[in-house]
Coordinates of C-alpha atoms (C1' of nucleotides) in Angstrom, one line a residue:
Chain A
M1 CA 139.2 56.2 -70.1
T2 CA 135.9 57.2 -68.4
T3 CA 134.6 56.3 -64.9
A4 CA 131.2 56.3 -63.3
T5 CA 131.7 59.6 -61.7
D6 CA 132.7 61.5 -64.8
P7 CA 130.1 64.0 -65.9
V8 CA 127.8 63.1 -68.7
V9 CA 127.6 65.4 -71.7
L10 CA 124.9 65.3 -74.3
V11 CA 126.2 66.1 -77.8
V12 CA 123.5 67.3 -80.2
E13 CA 125.1 67.3 -83.7
D14 CA 124.3 65.8 -87.0
E15 CA 127.6 66.0 -88.9
P16 CA 129.4 62.7 -88.5
Q17 CA 132.8 64.3 -88.7
M18 CA 132.1 66.8 -85.9
R19 CA 130.7 64.0 -83.8
R20 CA 133.8 61.9 -84.2
F21 CA 135.9 64.9 -83.2
L22 CA 133.9 65.7 -80.1
R23 CA 133.7 62.1 -79.1
A24 CA 137.5 61.7 -79.2
S25 CA 138.2 65.0 -77.5
L26 CA 135.7 64.7 -74.7
T27 CA 136.1 61.0 -73.8
S28 CA 139.8 61.6 -73.5
H29 CA 139.2 64.4 -71.1
G30 CA 137.0 62.8 -68.5
F31 CA 133.5 63.1 -69.9
R32 CA 131.0 60.3 -70.7
L33 CA 129.1 61.0 -74.0
V34 CA 125.5 60.7 -74.9
E35 CA 124.8 61.6 -78.6
A36 CA 121.8 62.8 -80.5
G37 CA 121.6 63.6 -84.2
T38 CA 118.2 65.3 -84.2
A39 CA 116.2 67.7 -82.0
K40 CA 113.7 64.9 -81.2
E41 CA 116.4 62.5 -80.0
A42 CA 118.0 65.3 -78.1
L43 CA 114.8 66.0 -76.1
A44 CA 114.4 62.4 -75.3
L45 CA 118.0 62.0 -74.2
A46 CA 118.0 65.2 -72.1
T47 CA 115.4 63.4 -69.9
S48 CA 116.6 59.8 -69.9
G49 CA 120.3 60.5 -70.1
S50 CA 120.3 63.1 -67.4
P51 CA 123.3 65.0 -68.7
E52 CA 125.1 67.6 -66.6
V53 CA 125.8 69.7 -69.7
I54 CA 124.6 69.9 -73.3
L55 CA 126.6 70.8 -76.4
L56 CA 124.3 71.9 -79.1
D57 CA 124.9 72.4 -82.8
L58 CA 122.4 74.9 -84.2
G59 CA 121.9 73.4 -87.6
L60 CA 119.8 70.2 -87.2
P61 CA 117.8 68.3 -89.8
D62 CA 114.5 68.5 -87.9
G63 CA 114.2 72.0 -86.7
D64 CA 116.6 74.6 -85.4
G65 CA 118.5 74.6 -82.2
I66 CA 116.9 77.8 -80.9
A67 CA 113.5 76.1 -80.6
L68 CA 115.1 73.1 -78.9
T69 CA 116.8 75.4 -76.4
R70 CA 113.4 77.0 -75.6
S71 CA 111.7 73.6 -75.0
L72 CA 114.6 72.4 -72.8
R73 CA 114.4 75.6 -70.8
E74 CA 110.7 75.0 -70.0
W75 CA 111.7 72.3 -67.5
S76 CA 115.4 72.0 -67.3
S77 CA 118.2 74.3 -66.2
V78 CA 121.1 72.1 -67.4
P79 CA 123.8 74.3 -69.0
I80 CA 123.6 74.5 -72.8
I81 CA 126.7 75.5 -74.8
V82 CA 125.9 76.3 -78.4
L83 CA 128.4 75.3 -81.1
S84 CA 127.7 77.0 -84.4
A85 CA 129.2 77.8 -87.7
R86 CA 127.1 81.0 -87.8
G87 CA 129.2 83.8 -86.4
R88 CA 126.8 86.7 -86.8
E89 CA 126.2 88.7 -83.7
S90 CA 122.5 88.5 -84.1
D91 CA 122.7 84.7 -84.1
K92 CA 124.6 84.7 -80.8
V93 CA 122.1 87.1 -79.2
E94 CA 119.2 85.0 -80.3
A95 CA 120.7 81.8 -79.0
L96 CA 121.7 83.3 -75.6
D97 CA 118.4 85.0 -75.1
A98 CA 116.6 81.7 -75.9
G99 CA 118.2 80.3 -72.8
S100 CA 121.6 78.9 -73.7
D101 CA 124.6 79.6 -71.5
D102 CA 127.4 80.1 -73.9
Y103 CA 128.1 80.3 -77.7
L104 CA 131.2 79.1 -79.5
T105 CA 131.8 79.8 -83.2
K106 CA 133.3 77.0 -85.3
P107 CA 136.1 76.5 -85.7
F108 CA 137.1 76.6 -82.0
G109 CA 139.9 75.2 -80.0
V110 CA 139.3 72.0 -77.9
N111 CA 140.9 73.6 -74.9
E112 CA 138.6 76.6 -74.9
L113 CA 135.6 74.3 -75.3
L114 CA 136.7 72.2 -72.3
A115 CA 137.4 75.3 -70.2
R116 CA 133.9 76.7 -71.0
M117 CA 132.4 73.3 -70.1
R118 CA 134.3 73.3 -66.8
A119 CA 133.0 76.8 -66.1
A120 CA 129.4 75.8 -66.8
L121 CA 129.7 72.7 -64.7
R122 CA 131.3 74.7 -61.8
R123 CA 128.4 77.1 -61.8
A124 CA 125.7 74.4 -62.0
S125 CA 127.1 72.4 -59.2
Q126 CA 127.3 75.3 -56.9
P127 CA 124.0 75.0 -55.1
S128 CA 125.1 71.5 -54.1
G129 CA 122.2 69.3 -52.9
A130 CA 121.3 69.1 -49.3
P131 CA 123.3 66.4 -47.7
V132 CA 121.1 64.5 -45.4
I133 CA 122.0 61.3 -43.5
E134 CA 119.4 58.9 -42.3
I135 CA 120.1 55.9 -40.1
G136 CA 117.0 54.2 -38.7
A137 CA 114.9 56.9 -37.0
L138 CA 117.9 59.2 -36.8
R139 CA 118.1 62.0 -39.3
I140 CA 121.0 64.4 -39.7
D141 CA 120.7 67.4 -41.9
L142 CA 124.2 68.7 -42.4
A143 CA 123.3 71.9 -44.2
R144 CA 120.8 72.9 -41.5
R145 CA 122.8 71.5 -38.7
E146 CA 119.7 69.8 -37.5
V147 CA 119.2 66.4 -35.9
T148 CA 115.8 64.7 -35.5
L149 CA 114.9 61.4 -33.9
G150 CA 111.6 60.3 -35.4
E151 CA 109.5 63.4 -35.0
R152 CA 111.4 65.0 -32.2
E153 CA 114.1 67.6 -32.9
L154 CA 117.2 67.1 -30.8
H155 CA 119.3 69.8 -29.2
L156 CA 122.9 68.9 -29.4
T157 CA 125.8 70.9 -28.1
P158 CA 128.5 71.9 -30.6
N159 CA 130.9 69.1 -29.7
E160 CA 128.1 66.5 -29.5
Y161 CA 127.0 67.5 -33.0
R162 CA 130.5 67.3 -34.5
I163 CA 131.1 63.9 -33.1
L164 CA 127.8 62.6 -34.3
A165 CA 128.1 64.1 -37.7
L166 CA 131.6 62.7 -38.1
L167 CA 130.5 59.2 -37.2
A168 CA 127.4 59.5 -39.4
R169 CA 129.5 60.6 -42.4
N170 CA 131.4 57.3 -42.1
P171 CA 128.6 54.8 -41.4
G172 CA 129.7 51.4 -40.3
K173 CA 133.3 52.4 -40.3
V174 CA 135.4 52.4 -37.1
L175 CA 136.9 55.7 -36.3
T176 CA 139.8 55.6 -33.8
H177 CA 139.9 57.7 -30.7
R178 CA 142.7 59.7 -32.2
Q179 CA 140.8 60.3 -35.4
I180 CA 137.7 61.6 -33.6
L181 CA 139.7 63.7 -31.1
K182 CA 141.8 65.2 -33.9
E183 CA 138.7 66.1 -35.9
V184 CA 136.7 67.6 -33.1
W185 CA 139.2 69.0 -30.6
G186 CA 142.1 69.5 -32.9
P187 CA 145.5 67.7 -33.2
T188 CA 146.6 68.9 -29.8
H189 CA 144.1 66.9 -27.9
V190 CA 144.5 63.5 -29.4
G191 CA 145.4 62.1 -26.0
E192 CA 142.2 63.1 -24.1
T193 CA 140.3 59.9 -24.5
H194 CA 138.3 60.7 -21.5
Y195 CA 136.5 63.5 -23.3
L196 CA 135.2 60.9 -25.7
R197 CA 133.7 58.7 -23.0
V198 CA 131.9 61.6 -21.5
Y199 CA 130.5 62.8 -24.8
M200 CA 129.6 59.3 -26.1
A201 CA 127.6 58.8 -22.9
Q202 CA 125.8 62.1 -23.5
L203 CA 125.0 61.3 -27.1
R204 CA 123.7 57.9 -26.2
R205 CA 121.5 59.4 -23.5
K206 CA 120.0 61.6 -26.3
I207 CA 119.7 59.2 -29.2
E208 CA 119.6 55.6 -28.0
A209 CA 116.4 53.9 -26.9
D210 CA 118.4 52.2 -24.1
P211 CA 121.6 54.1 -23.5
A212 CA 123.0 51.1 -21.6
R213 CA 122.6 48.9 -24.7
P214 CA 123.7 51.1 -27.6
E215 CA 122.4 50.1 -31.0
L216 CA 123.8 53.1 -33.0
L217 CA 126.9 54.2 -31.3
I218 CA 129.0 51.1 -30.9
T219 CA 132.1 50.9 -28.8
E220 CA 135.1 49.1 -30.3
P221 CA 137.1 48.4 -27.2
S222 CA 140.6 50.0 -27.2
V223 CA 140.1 51.1 -30.8
G224 CA 137.4 53.7 -31.1
Y225 CA 133.7 54.0 -32.0
R226 CA 131.5 53.2 -34.9
M227 CA 128.1 54.3 -36.1
R228 CA 126.0 51.2 -36.9
D229 CA 124.5 51.7 -40.4
R230 CA 122.1 48.8 -40.7
G231 CA 120.3 46.1 -38.8
Chain B
M1 CA 117.8 106.2 -67.8
T2 CA 118.3 104.0 -64.8
T3 CA 116.0 103.1 -62.0
A4 CA 116.5 101.6 -58.5
T5 CA 115.8 98.1 -59.6
D6 CA 118.2 98.0 -62.5
P7 CA 121.0 95.5 -61.9
V8 CA 124.4 96.9 -60.8
V9 CA 127.4 96.1 -62.9
L10 CA 130.9 96.6 -61.7
V11 CA 133.2 97.7 -64.6
V12 CA 136.9 97.0 -64.0
E13 CA 138.8 98.8 -66.7
D14 CA 141.6 101.3 -66.8
E15 CA 141.5 102.7 -70.4
P16 CA 139.3 105.8 -70.3
Q17 CA 138.1 105.3 -73.8
M18 CA 136.8 101.8 -73.1
R19 CA 135.2 103.1 -69.9
R20 CA 133.3 105.8 -71.7
F21 CA 132.1 103.3 -74.3
L22 CA 130.9 100.8 -71.7
R23 CA 129.3 103.6 -69.6
A24 CA 127.3 104.8 -72.6
S25 CA 126.3 101.3 -73.8
L26 CA 125.3 99.9 -70.4
T27 CA 123.5 102.8 -68.8
S28 CA 121.3 103.1 -72.0
H29 CA 120.4 99.4 -71.6
G30 CA 119.2 99.3 -68.1
F31 CA 122.3 98.9 -66.0
R32 CA 123.6 100.9 -63.1
L33 CA 127.4 101.3 -63.2
V34 CA 130.1 101.1 -60.6
E35 CA 133.6 101.7 -61.9
A36 CA 137.0 100.7 -60.8
G37 CA 140.4 101.4 -62.5
T38 CA 142.5 99.1 -60.4
A39 CA 142.4 95.7 -58.9
K40 CA 142.4 97.1 -55.4
E41 CA 139.5 99.4 -56.1
A42 CA 137.7 96.5 -57.7
L43 CA 138.0 94.3 -54.7
A44 CA 136.7 97.1 -52.4
L45 CA 133.8 97.9 -54.7
A46 CA 132.9 94.2 -55.1
T47 CA 132.0 94.3 -51.4
S48 CA 130.5 97.7 -50.9
G49 CA 128.8 98.1 -54.3
S50 CA 127.3 94.6 -54.2
P51 CA 127.2 94.3 -58.0
E52 CA 125.1 91.6 -59.7
V53 CA 127.7 91.1 -62.5
I54 CA 131.4 92.1 -63.0
L55 CA 133.0 93.1 -66.3
L56 CA 136.7 92.7 -66.0
D57 CA 139.5 93.9 -68.3
L58 CA 142.5 91.6 -67.9
G59 CA 145.2 94.3 -68.2
L60 CA 145.2 96.4 -65.1
P61 CA 147.9 98.7 -63.8
D62 CA 148.3 97.0 -60.4
G63 CA 148.4 93.3 -61.1
D64 CA 146.6 91.1 -63.5
G65 CA 142.9 90.2 -63.7
I66 CA 143.5 86.5 -63.2
A67 CA 144.7 87.1 -59.7
L68 CA 141.8 89.4 -59.0
T69 CA 139.4 86.7 -60.3
R70 CA 140.8 84.2 -57.9
S71 CA 140.6 86.5 -54.9
L72 CA 137.0 87.3 -55.7
R73 CA 136.1 83.7 -56.0
E74 CA 137.4 83.0 -52.5
W75 CA 134.2 84.6 -51.1
S76 CA 131.9 85.6 -53.9
S77 CA 130.0 83.8 -56.7
V78 CA 129.0 86.9 -58.6
P79 CA 129.3 86.3 -62.4
I80 CA 132.5 87.6 -63.9
I81 CA 132.8 88.3 -67.6
V82 CA 136.3 88.9 -68.9
L83 CA 136.9 91.5 -71.6
S84 CA 140.3 91.2 -73.1
A85 CA 142.4 92.1 -76.1
R86 CA 144.3 88.9 -75.8
G87 CA 142.6 86.3 -78.0
R88 CA 144.9 83.3 -77.4
E89 CA 143.2 80.1 -76.4
S90 CA 145.5 79.7 -73.5
D91 CA 144.5 83.1 -72.1
K92 CA 140.8 82.1 -72.3
V93 CA 141.5 78.8 -70.6
E94 CA 143.4 80.4 -67.8
A95 CA 140.8 83.1 -67.1
L96 CA 137.9 80.6 -67.2
D97 CA 139.7 78.1 -64.9
A98 CA 140.5 80.9 -62.5
G99 CA 136.8 81.2 -61.9
S100 CA 135.4 83.6 -64.5
D101 CA 132.2 82.8 -66.3
D102 CA 132.7 84.1 -69.8
Y103 CA 135.4 85.6 -72.0
L104 CA 135.0 88.1 -74.7
T105 CA 137.8 89.1 -77.0
K106 CA 138.0 92.8 -78.0
P107 CA 136.7 94.1 -80.3
F108 CA 133.2 92.7 -79.6
G109 CA 129.7 93.8 -80.4
V110 CA 127.7 95.6 -77.7
N111 CA 124.7 93.3 -78.4
E112 CA 126.7 90.2 -77.8
L113 CA 128.0 91.6 -74.6
L114 CA 124.5 92.5 -73.4
A115 CA 123.2 89.1 -74.3
R116 CA 126.0 87.4 -72.4
M117 CA 125.3 89.6 -69.4
R118 CA 121.7 88.7 -69.6
A119 CA 122.6 85.0 -69.7
A120 CA 124.9 85.4 -66.7
L121 CA 122.3 87.3 -64.7
R122 CA 119.6 84.8 -65.6
R123 CA 121.7 82.0 -64.2
A124 CA 122.7 83.8 -61.1
S125 CA 119.2 84.8 -60.2
Q126 CA 117.9 81.3 -60.7
P127 CA 118.6 79.7 -57.4
S128 CA 117.7 82.7 -55.3
G129 CA 114.2 82.2 -56.7
A130 CA 111.4 84.5 -55.7
P131 CA 112.3 88.2 -55.1
V132 CA 110.0 88.2 -52.2
I133 CA 110.5 86.1 -49.1
E134 CA 107.8 85.6 -46.5
I135 CA 108.3 84.0 -43.1
G136 CA 105.5 84.3 -40.7
A137 CA 104.5 88.0 -40.5
L138 CA 107.9 89.0 -41.9
R139 CA 108.1 89.9 -45.5
I140 CA 111.3 90.8 -47.4
D141 CA 111.1 92.3 -50.8
L142 CA 114.6 91.8 -52.2
A143 CA 114.0 93.8 -55.4
R144 CA 112.6 96.8 -53.5
R145 CA 114.9 96.4 -50.5
E146 CA 111.9 96.6 -48.3
V147 CA 111.0 94.8 -45.1
T148 CA 107.5 94.7 -43.6
L149 CA 106.3 93.1 -40.4
G150 CA 102.6 92.6 -40.6
E151 CA 101.4 96.0 -41.8
R152 CA 104.3 98.0 -40.5
E153 CA 107.2 98.8 -42.8
L154 CA 110.5 98.5 -41.0
H155 CA 113.5 100.8 -41.3
L156 CA 116.7 98.7 -41.5
T157 CA 120.2 100.1 -41.7
P158 CA 122.3 98.8 -44.7
N159 CA 124.1 96.2 -42.6
E160 CA 121.0 95.1 -40.8
Y161 CA 119.3 94.6 -44.2
R162 CA 122.2 92.7 -45.7
I163 CA 122.4 90.3 -42.8
L164 CA 118.6 89.7 -42.8
A165 CA 118.5 89.2 -46.5
L166 CA 121.4 86.8 -46.5
L167 CA 119.8 84.7 -43.8
A168 CA 116.4 84.8 -45.4
R169 CA 117.8 83.7 -48.7
N170 CA 119.0 80.5 -46.9
P171 CA 116.0 79.7 -44.8
G172 CA 116.5 77.1 -42.2
K173 CA 120.2 76.7 -43.1
V174 CA 122.9 77.6 -40.6
L175 CA 125.3 80.2 -41.8
T176 CA 128.6 80.4 -39.9
H177 CA 129.9 83.6 -38.4
R178 CA 132.6 83.6 -41.1
Q179 CA 130.1 83.2 -43.9
I180 CA 128.0 86.1 -42.7
L181 CA 130.9 88.4 -42.0
K182 CA 132.5 87.6 -45.4
E183 CA 129.3 88.3 -47.2
V184 CA 128.4 91.5 -45.4
W185 CA 131.7 93.1 -44.3
G186 CA 134.0 91.4 -46.8
P187 CA 136.7 88.8 -46.5
T188 CA 138.9 91.0 -44.4
H189 CA 136.5 91.1 -41.4
V190 CA 135.8 87.4 -40.9
G191 CA 137.2 87.6 -37.4
E192 CA 134.9 90.3 -36.0
T193 CA 132.3 88.1 -34.5
H194 CA 131.4 90.9 -32.1
Y195 CA 129.8 92.9 -34.9
L196 CA 127.4 90.0 -35.4
R197 CA 126.3 90.0 -31.8
V198 CA 125.5 93.7 -31.9
Y199 CA 123.6 93.5 -35.2
M200 CA 121.7 90.4 -34.3
A201 CA 120.5 92.1 -31.1
Q202 CA 119.4 95.1 -33.2
L203 CA 117.6 93.0 -35.7
R204 CA 115.9 91.0 -33.0
R205 CA 114.7 94.2 -31.3
K206 CA 113.1 95.1 -34.6
I207 CA 111.6 91.9 -35.9
E208 CA 111.1 89.6 -32.9
A209 CA 107.9 89.7 -30.8
D210 CA 110.1 89.0 -27.7
P211 CA 113.7 89.8 -28.5
A212 CA 114.8 87.7 -25.5
R213 CA 113.2 84.6 -26.9
P214 CA 113.9 84.8 -30.6
E215 CA 111.7 82.7 -32.9
L216 CA 113.1 83.8 -36.3
L217 CA 116.8 84.6 -35.7
I218 CA 118.2 81.5 -34.1
T219 CA 121.6 81.3 -32.5
E220 CA 123.6 78.2 -33.1
P221 CA 126.2 78.5 -30.3
S222 CA 129.8 78.8 -31.5
V223 CA 128.7 78.1 -35.1
G224 CA 126.6 80.9 -36.4
Y225 CA 123.0 81.9 -37.0
R226 CA 120.0 80.6 -38.8
M227 CA 116.6 81.9 -40.0
R228 CA 113.8 79.7 -38.8
D229 CA 111.6 78.8 -41.8
R230 CA 108.9 76.7 -40.3
G231 CA 107.4 75.7 -37.0
Chain C
dG1 C1' 131.8 122.9 -40.1
dC2 C1' 127.6 120.8 -38.0
dG3 C1' 124.3 117.4 -37.0
dC4 C1' 122.5 113.0 -37.5
dG5 C1' 122.3 108.2 -38.2
dA6 C1' 125.2 104.2 -38.6
dT7 C1' 129.0 101.7 -37.3
dT8 C1' 132.6 100.3 -34.2
dT9 C1' 134.4 99.5 -29.9
dG10 C1' 134.4 98.5 -24.9
dA11 C1' 132.7 96.7 -20.5
dC12 C1' 130.0 93.5 -18.0
dG13 C1' 127.0 89.7 -16.3
dC14 C1' 124.6 85.5 -17.4
dC15 C1' 124.2 81.0 -18.8
dG16 C1' 125.2 76.8 -21.2
dT17 C1' 129.0 74.0 -22.3
dC18 C1' 133.2 71.9 -21.4
dT19 C1' 136.5 70.0 -18.4
dT20 C1' 137.9 67.5 -14.7
dG21 C1' 137.8 64.3 -11.0
dA22 C1' 135.9 60.5 -8.3
dG23 C1' 133.7 56.2 -8.2
dG24 C1' 131.6 51.9 -10.1
dC25 C1' 131.2 48.0 -13.2
dG26 C1' 132.9 44.0 -15.8
dG27 C1' 136.0 41.2 -18.2
dA28 C1' 140.7 39.3 -18.6
dA29 C1' 144.9 38.0 -16.7
dG30 C1' 147.6 36.3 -13.0
Chain D
dC1 C1' 140.1 35.3 -5.7
dT2 C1' 142.5 39.5 -6.5
dT3 C1' 144.3 42.9 -9.5
dC4 C1' 144.3 45.6 -13.4
dC5 C1' 142.5 48.0 -17.3
dG6 C1' 139.2 50.1 -20.1
dC7 C1' 134.8 51.9 -20.1
dC8 C1' 130.7 54.2 -18.2
dT9 C1' 128.3 57.5 -15.0
dC10 C1' 127.6 61.5 -12.3
dA11 C1' 128.4 66.0 -10.7
dA12 C1' 130.7 70.3 -9.6
dG13 C1' 133.4 74.1 -10.9
dA14 C1' 135.9 76.6 -14.7
dC15 C1' 135.4 78.7 -18.9
dG16 C1' 133.9 81.1 -22.9
dG17 C1' 130.3 82.5 -26.0
dC18 C1' 126.5 85.4 -26.1
dG19 C1' 123.4 89.3 -25.3
dT20 C1' 123.1 93.9 -23.6
dC21 C1' 124.0 98.7 -23.0
dA22 C1' 126.3 102.7 -23.9
dA23 C1' 130.0 105.6 -25.3
dA24 C1' 133.2 106.8 -29.1
dT25 C1' 133.9 107.3 -33.8
dC26 C1' 132.9 107.5 -38.6
dG27 C1' 130.8 109.3 -42.7
dC28 C1' 127.5 111.6 -45.3
dG29 C1' 124.3 115.4 -46.5
dC30 C1' 123.4 120.0 -45.6

DNA sequence: GCGCGATTTGACGCCGTCTTGAGGCGGAAG
DNA sequence: CTTCCGCCTCAAGACGGCGTCAAATCGCGC
C-alpha cells in the first residue's frame, strides 16, 4: 500500500522478470514506482517523474547505463544505484566514477537493496530545503531565524520570535495558552498567562498595521491565540 | 606522495596487517591517513583529525562498530564506509541503517574501495559548493585553509578558522551555540558557551572594521551566531 | 626543559530582555 | 447600574547573556 508521501523510485530495467520482482518488493516497502525499459524513457521520466532515487540496470537495449548515468549527472544529483549482473571490479569502478552512488551485483538480497536505498535517501534529504513561511506581507525564514515585513527586516527578541514561529507553523489553528507557554517557557510555566498578553501586545506592535485591530494575531477569548492564514 | 590538499581519511581498524595494506594503498592514491585502533580513539580523531571520509572495520576490541557509527551520526555527517569480514545480509542492513554510507565485504579489491571512496567524497562535497567563499572584503579559501581580508592575509588559530569556516559555509543561517561547539570542540563540549564568546571576540577583532559594531559575525542573543551574507 | 602561541578559565560591567505589578477597557452576568 | 472577569497597555526594576580583559594552563617544537 503506497501513499502520497512515499518516496518515488525510478526503475530502469528491461527484463520483465526483474521488473516484476522489483515492483513487488518495492511497493510493499513504501515506495511508489516509475518504470522505464530504455535509456531514452529513463531520461524523460527522470525529469517528469521527479524520482528521489534511481535503480539502474546496466544492460539496456538502447545504449549502456554508464552513458545514461553521465547524462543524468549533467543536471541532476538524484542518487543512482546500479544493479548489474556484471561483477567485475572494473565494471564497478567505471559505474561509480561515471557518477552513480552505489553498485549491487545480481543476485542481491531485497533487504540489502532496501537498506542501501534508505542510506541514499537519508543522504540526499540532508540539506533539507529552507523552510520559509509567508503570510501576507509577513515572511518568516526559520533557517535564518529572520522575520521581514514587506521590505523591512524586523528585530524580534528570542521569546517574541519563538511565539511567532510557533503560531506561524500552525497557520489558522488555535493554540491554547498552555500549549504556547509549554513550548516557549517550558512545562513549568504553563500557568503564567500574563506573559502571553505582554508578548502578544509586543508582537502586535511590531507586525500589525493597527495593533488595536489585529489582523494576523487573533485572540480566541479564554482559549488561546491563532495566526490568521488567509483573508 | 601526499600533499596538503589531499583528503584526509580516518581508518578505524585493529588488525595490523589490514592497516598496513590500507596505508600502502591509500597513501599511494592521494589520501592522507589518520589511524585508530579502537572505538574510543576513533571518536576522538573524528573530531580532532577532521577527516573527509571514514573507513570502519566492524570488529573492534572495545565495542562494535555499529555503536560507533551511531555515536558519530549524532553530530557528524562525514561519510562512513564499513569494511567487514561479515557478509551476511542482516549485517549489512544493520550497519547501513545505523548511519553508514556503504558496506564492503572482505576481501575486496582496492580499486573498488577507491571508487566507492571517490563516490562518497563527491557526494559529500557537493552541497558545500565552491571551495572559496567571498563575503565583502573577506575571502576564505577552504582548500588552502587561507583567509584574506582585502589584500592582507590573516593568521587564524585552528579554532578560529574552524568557527569562521563553519559559519561561512552556512551564510546567513543561524547556527546555535550547540551546533558550533559540537562541530568545533566535539559533542562533549556543547555546554561551554563561554568558549564561543571569547573566540567570537577574537575573530571580530581580526575581521571586523569596528569590532564593537560587527557587520559580518552577528550575535543572535541566546540562540547562536550567524555570518551576514548580504546587505 | 624552555619558550611560544593557543586554549581555557575567571572576573566584571554593560545592556537588552524578561518579569512583575498597577491600571484601564469592555462585555457579560447579576 | 454595578460587579466581575479576561484582556490590553505601560513602565520600572530584576535578571542574565554577552563582550572584554587578563591571568593561568596546556601543548608542541626546539
